[in-house]
Tab-separated table of C-alpha atoms in Angstrom:
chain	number	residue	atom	x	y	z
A	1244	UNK	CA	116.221	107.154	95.543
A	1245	UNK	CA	113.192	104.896	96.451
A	1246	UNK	CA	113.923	100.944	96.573
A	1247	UNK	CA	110.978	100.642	94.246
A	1248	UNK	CA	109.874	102.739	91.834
A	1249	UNK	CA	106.510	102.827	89.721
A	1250	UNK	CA	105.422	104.617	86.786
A	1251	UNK	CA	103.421	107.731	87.676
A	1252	UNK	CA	99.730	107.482	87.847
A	1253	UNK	CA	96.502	107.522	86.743
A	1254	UNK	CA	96.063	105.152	83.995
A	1255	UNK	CA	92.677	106.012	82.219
A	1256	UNK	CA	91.749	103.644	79.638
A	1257	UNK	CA	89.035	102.214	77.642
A	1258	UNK	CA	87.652	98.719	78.290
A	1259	UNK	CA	89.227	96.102	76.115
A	1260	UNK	CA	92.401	97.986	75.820
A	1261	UNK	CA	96.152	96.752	76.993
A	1262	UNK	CA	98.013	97.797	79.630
A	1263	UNK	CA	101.520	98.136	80.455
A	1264	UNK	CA	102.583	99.199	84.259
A	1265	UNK	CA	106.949	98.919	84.888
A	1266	UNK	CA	108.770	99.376	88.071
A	1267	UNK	CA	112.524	99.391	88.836
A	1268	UNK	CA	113.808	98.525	92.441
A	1269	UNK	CA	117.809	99.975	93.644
A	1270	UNK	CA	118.345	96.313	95.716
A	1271	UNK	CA	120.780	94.162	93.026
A	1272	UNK	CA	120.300	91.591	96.347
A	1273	UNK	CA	116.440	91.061	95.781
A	1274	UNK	CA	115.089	87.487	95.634
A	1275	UNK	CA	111.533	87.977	95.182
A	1276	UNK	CA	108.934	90.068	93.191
A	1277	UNK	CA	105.442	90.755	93.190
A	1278	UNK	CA	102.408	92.090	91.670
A	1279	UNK	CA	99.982	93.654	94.473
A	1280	UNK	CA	96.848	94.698	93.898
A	1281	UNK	CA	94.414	97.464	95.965
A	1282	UNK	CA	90.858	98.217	95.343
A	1283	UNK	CA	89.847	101.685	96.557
A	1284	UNK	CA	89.625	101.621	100.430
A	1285	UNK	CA	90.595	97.674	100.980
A	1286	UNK	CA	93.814	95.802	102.042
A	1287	UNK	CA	96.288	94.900	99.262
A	1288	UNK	CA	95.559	91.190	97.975
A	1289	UNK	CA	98.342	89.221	95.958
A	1290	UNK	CA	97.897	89.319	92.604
A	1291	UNK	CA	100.604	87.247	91.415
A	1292	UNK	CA	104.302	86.105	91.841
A	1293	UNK	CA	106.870	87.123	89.260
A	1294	UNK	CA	109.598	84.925	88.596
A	1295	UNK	CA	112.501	85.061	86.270
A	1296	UNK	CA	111.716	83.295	83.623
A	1297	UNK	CA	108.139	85.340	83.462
A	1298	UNK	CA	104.867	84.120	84.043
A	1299	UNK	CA	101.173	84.121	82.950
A	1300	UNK	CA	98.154	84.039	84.668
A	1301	UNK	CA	95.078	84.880	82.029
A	1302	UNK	CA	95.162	88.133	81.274
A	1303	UNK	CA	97.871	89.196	83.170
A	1304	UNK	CA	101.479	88.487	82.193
A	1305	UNK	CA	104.330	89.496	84.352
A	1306	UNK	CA	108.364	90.027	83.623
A	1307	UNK	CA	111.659	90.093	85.414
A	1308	UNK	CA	114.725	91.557	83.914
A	1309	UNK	CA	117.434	91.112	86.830
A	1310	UNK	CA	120.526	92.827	84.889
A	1311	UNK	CA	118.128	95.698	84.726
A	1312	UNK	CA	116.199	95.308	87.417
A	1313	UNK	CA	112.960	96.085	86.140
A	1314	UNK	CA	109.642	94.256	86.537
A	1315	UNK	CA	106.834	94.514	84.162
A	1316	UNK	CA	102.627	94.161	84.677
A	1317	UNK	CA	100.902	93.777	81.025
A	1318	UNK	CA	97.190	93.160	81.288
A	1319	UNK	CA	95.067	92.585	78.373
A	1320	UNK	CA	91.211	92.703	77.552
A	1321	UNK	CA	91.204	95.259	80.123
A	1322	UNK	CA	87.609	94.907	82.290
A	1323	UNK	CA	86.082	97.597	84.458
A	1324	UNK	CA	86.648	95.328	87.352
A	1325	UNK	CA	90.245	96.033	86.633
A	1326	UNK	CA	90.493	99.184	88.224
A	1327	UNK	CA	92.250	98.946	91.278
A	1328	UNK	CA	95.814	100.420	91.947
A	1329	UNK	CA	98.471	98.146	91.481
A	1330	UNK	CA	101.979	97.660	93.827
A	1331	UNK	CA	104.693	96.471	92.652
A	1332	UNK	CA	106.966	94.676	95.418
A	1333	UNK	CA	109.986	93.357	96.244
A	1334	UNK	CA	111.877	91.235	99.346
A	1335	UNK	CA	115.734	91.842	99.744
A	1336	UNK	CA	118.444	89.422	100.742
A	1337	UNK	CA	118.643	88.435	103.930
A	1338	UNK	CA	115.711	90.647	105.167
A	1339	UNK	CA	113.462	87.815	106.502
A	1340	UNK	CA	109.466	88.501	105.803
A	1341	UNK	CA	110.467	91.720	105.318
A	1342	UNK	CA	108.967	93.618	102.003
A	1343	UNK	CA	109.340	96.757	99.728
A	1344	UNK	CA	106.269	98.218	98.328
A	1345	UNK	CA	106.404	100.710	95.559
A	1346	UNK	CA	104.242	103.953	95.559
A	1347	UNK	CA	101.559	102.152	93.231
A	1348	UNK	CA	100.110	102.688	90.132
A	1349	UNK	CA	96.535	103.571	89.623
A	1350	UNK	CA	94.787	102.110	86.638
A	1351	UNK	CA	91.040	103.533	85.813
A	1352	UNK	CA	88.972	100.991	83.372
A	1353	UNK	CA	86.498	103.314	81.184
A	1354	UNK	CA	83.828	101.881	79.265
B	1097	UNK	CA	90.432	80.389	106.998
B	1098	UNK	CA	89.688	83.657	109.001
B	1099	UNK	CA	92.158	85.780	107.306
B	1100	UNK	CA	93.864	88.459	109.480
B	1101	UNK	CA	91.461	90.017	111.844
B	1102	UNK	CA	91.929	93.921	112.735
B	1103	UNK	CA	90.291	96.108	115.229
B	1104	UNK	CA	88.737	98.421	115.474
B	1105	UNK	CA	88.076	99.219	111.901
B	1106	UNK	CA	87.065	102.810	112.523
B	1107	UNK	CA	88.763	104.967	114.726
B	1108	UNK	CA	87.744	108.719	115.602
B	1109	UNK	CA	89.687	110.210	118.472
B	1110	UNK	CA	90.641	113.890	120.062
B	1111	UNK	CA	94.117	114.390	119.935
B	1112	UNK	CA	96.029	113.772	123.499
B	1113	UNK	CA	94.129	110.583	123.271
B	1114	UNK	CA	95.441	106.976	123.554
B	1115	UNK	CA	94.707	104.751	120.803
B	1116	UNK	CA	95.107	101.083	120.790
B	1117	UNK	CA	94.732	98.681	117.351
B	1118	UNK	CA	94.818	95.544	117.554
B	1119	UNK	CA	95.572	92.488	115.177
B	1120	UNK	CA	95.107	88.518	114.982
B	1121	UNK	CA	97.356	87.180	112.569
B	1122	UNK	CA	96.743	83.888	110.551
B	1123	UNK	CA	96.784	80.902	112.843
B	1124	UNK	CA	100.832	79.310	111.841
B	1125	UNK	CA	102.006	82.943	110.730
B	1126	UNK	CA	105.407	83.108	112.021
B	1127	UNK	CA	105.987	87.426	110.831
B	1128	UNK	CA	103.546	90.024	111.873
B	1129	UNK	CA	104.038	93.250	110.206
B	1130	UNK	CA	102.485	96.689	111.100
B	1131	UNK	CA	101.493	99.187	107.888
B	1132	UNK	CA	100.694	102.947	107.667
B	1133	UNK	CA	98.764	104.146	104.192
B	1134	UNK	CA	98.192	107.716	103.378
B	1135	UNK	CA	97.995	109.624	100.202
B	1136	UNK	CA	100.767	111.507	100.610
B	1137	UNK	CA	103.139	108.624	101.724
B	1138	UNK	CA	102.005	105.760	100.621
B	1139	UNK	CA	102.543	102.157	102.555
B	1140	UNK	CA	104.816	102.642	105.225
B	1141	UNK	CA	106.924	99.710	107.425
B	1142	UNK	CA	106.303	100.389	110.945
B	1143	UNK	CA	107.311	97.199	112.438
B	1144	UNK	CA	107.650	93.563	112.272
B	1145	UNK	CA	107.816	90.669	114.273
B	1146	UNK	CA	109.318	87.204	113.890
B	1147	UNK	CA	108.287	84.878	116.221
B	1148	UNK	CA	106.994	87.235	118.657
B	1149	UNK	CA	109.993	89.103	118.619
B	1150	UNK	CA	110.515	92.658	117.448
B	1151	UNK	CA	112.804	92.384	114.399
B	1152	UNK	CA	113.147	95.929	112.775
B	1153	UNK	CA	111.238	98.823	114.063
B	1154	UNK	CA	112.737	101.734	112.662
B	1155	UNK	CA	109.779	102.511	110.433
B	1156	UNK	CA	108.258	103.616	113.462
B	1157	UNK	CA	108.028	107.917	113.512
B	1158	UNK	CA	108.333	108.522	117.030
B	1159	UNK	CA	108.245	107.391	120.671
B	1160	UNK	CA	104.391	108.159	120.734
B	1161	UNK	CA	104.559	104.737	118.661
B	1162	UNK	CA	104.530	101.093	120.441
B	1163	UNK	CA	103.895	97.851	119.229
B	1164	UNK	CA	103.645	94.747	121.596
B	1165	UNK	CA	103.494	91.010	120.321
B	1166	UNK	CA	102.858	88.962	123.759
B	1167	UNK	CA	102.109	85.464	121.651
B	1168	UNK	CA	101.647	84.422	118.532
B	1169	UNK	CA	98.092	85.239	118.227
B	1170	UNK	CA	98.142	88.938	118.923
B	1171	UNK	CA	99.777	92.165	117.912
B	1172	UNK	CA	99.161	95.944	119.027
B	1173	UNK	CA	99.931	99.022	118.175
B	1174	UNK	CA	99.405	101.648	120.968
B	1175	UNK	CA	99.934	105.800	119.661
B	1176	UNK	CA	99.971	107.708	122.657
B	1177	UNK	CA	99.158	110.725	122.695
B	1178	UNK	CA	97.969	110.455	119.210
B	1179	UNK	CA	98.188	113.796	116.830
B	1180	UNK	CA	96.300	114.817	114.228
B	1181	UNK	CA	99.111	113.959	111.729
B	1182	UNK	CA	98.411	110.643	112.665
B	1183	UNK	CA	95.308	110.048	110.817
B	1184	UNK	CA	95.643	106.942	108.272
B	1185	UNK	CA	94.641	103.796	107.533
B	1186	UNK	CA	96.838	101.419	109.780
B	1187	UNK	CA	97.461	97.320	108.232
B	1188	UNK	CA	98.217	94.277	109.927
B	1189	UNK	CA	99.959	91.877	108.210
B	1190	UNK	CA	100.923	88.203	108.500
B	1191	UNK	CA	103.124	85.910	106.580
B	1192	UNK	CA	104.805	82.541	107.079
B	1193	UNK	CA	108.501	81.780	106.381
B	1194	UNK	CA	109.357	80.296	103.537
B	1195	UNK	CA	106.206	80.446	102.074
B	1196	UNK	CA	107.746	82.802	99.097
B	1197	UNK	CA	106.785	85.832	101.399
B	1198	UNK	CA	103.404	86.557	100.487
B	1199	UNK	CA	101.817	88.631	103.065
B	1200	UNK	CA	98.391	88.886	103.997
B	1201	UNK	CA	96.936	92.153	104.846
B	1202	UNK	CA	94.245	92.776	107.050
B	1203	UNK	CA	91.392	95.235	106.498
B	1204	UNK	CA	93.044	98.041	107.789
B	1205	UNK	CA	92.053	100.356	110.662
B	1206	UNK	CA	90.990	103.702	109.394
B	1207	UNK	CA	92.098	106.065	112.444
B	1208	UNK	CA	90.509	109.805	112.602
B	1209	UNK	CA	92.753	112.341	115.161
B	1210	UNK	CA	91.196	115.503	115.320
């Protein structure tokens, strides 16, 4: 079994529409979470932290469930600029920098 | 801020060849991690560095694989001799401790073994 796992790609929606992406990670011992984003041929950038009580930044709302271990990416208003594949990511206990990226999920804004 | 600075960013080699890629983490990073991407497998661990020091390495495939940190301002990672099978898009990345563990990626090196 992976340490993190992502929903199955492509996501091809229209412009405007909501989006849902959900990953699980095996490591009860993880500290940290986070929402990665890469645009077609670049470095992964950051998108946002995800902490336990869940967090907002504009369109994009993230979610921790510990006892399930599941983490959650909605975005809304879905723009073409968007499109990017997504990585959800996770840091262990007691693994120093160390960090788990999923597979990644790639989302395709029509419009 | 510079950002993390990789080179070269294209590399086309024969295989039996030596390649070299280099990396200049952010000035302060205290980790330096070393990425493979490909289709098939995704973003791979290779090897990371605390302080200069080798921490975990057993992402790397084989003993063609070397990484060297000699100070704080400068990574490589030396394939040698490099296979076709080898052909990816290779990441430095830096972080800082305690900073939540955000890393920053570099641009990649997109290396061609043919």
């Amino acid at each position: 079994r992976k340490e993190v796992e992502q929903d199955p790609g492509p996501f091809n929606v229209p412009e405007g529409a909501t989006v849902a992406f959900n990953c699980t990670y095996s490591n009860s011992a993880s500290q940290s979470f986070f929402w990665y984003r890469q645009d077609c041929r670049k470095e992964p950038k950051l998108l946002m932290s995800v902490y336990s009580s869940g967090n907002e930044d504009g369109r994009f709302t993230a979610q921790l469930n510990r006892a399930s271990q599941y983490i959650s990416l909605l975005i809304r208003d879905s723009k073409l600029s968007d499109s990017a594949t997504y990585l959800c990511v996770v840091n262990g206990k007691n693994q120093g920098g160390k960090l788990i990226f999923g597979q990644g999920t790639e989302l395709s804004v029509k419009p | 801020d510079a950002g993390v600075i990789q080179s070269p960013r294209h590399e086309v080699t024969e295989m039996g060849q030596e390649v070299t890629l280099r990396c200049k983490p952010i000035s302060g990073h205290d980790y330096l991690f070393w990425y493979r991407q490909t289709m098939m497998r995704g973003l791979e661990l290779l090897i990371y560095f605390n302080n200069n020091v080798p921490i975990d390495d057993s992402g790397m495939p084989e003993d063609r694989f070397s990484a060297k940190m000699p100070n704080a301002s400068f990574s490589t990672l030396k394939i040698q001799p490099s296979e076709p099978r080898d052909s990816a898009v290779y990441f430095c990345a830096s972080s800082l401790w305690g900073a939540s563990y955000e890393q920053y990626f570099g641009p990649g090196t997109r290396l061609t073994v043919t």
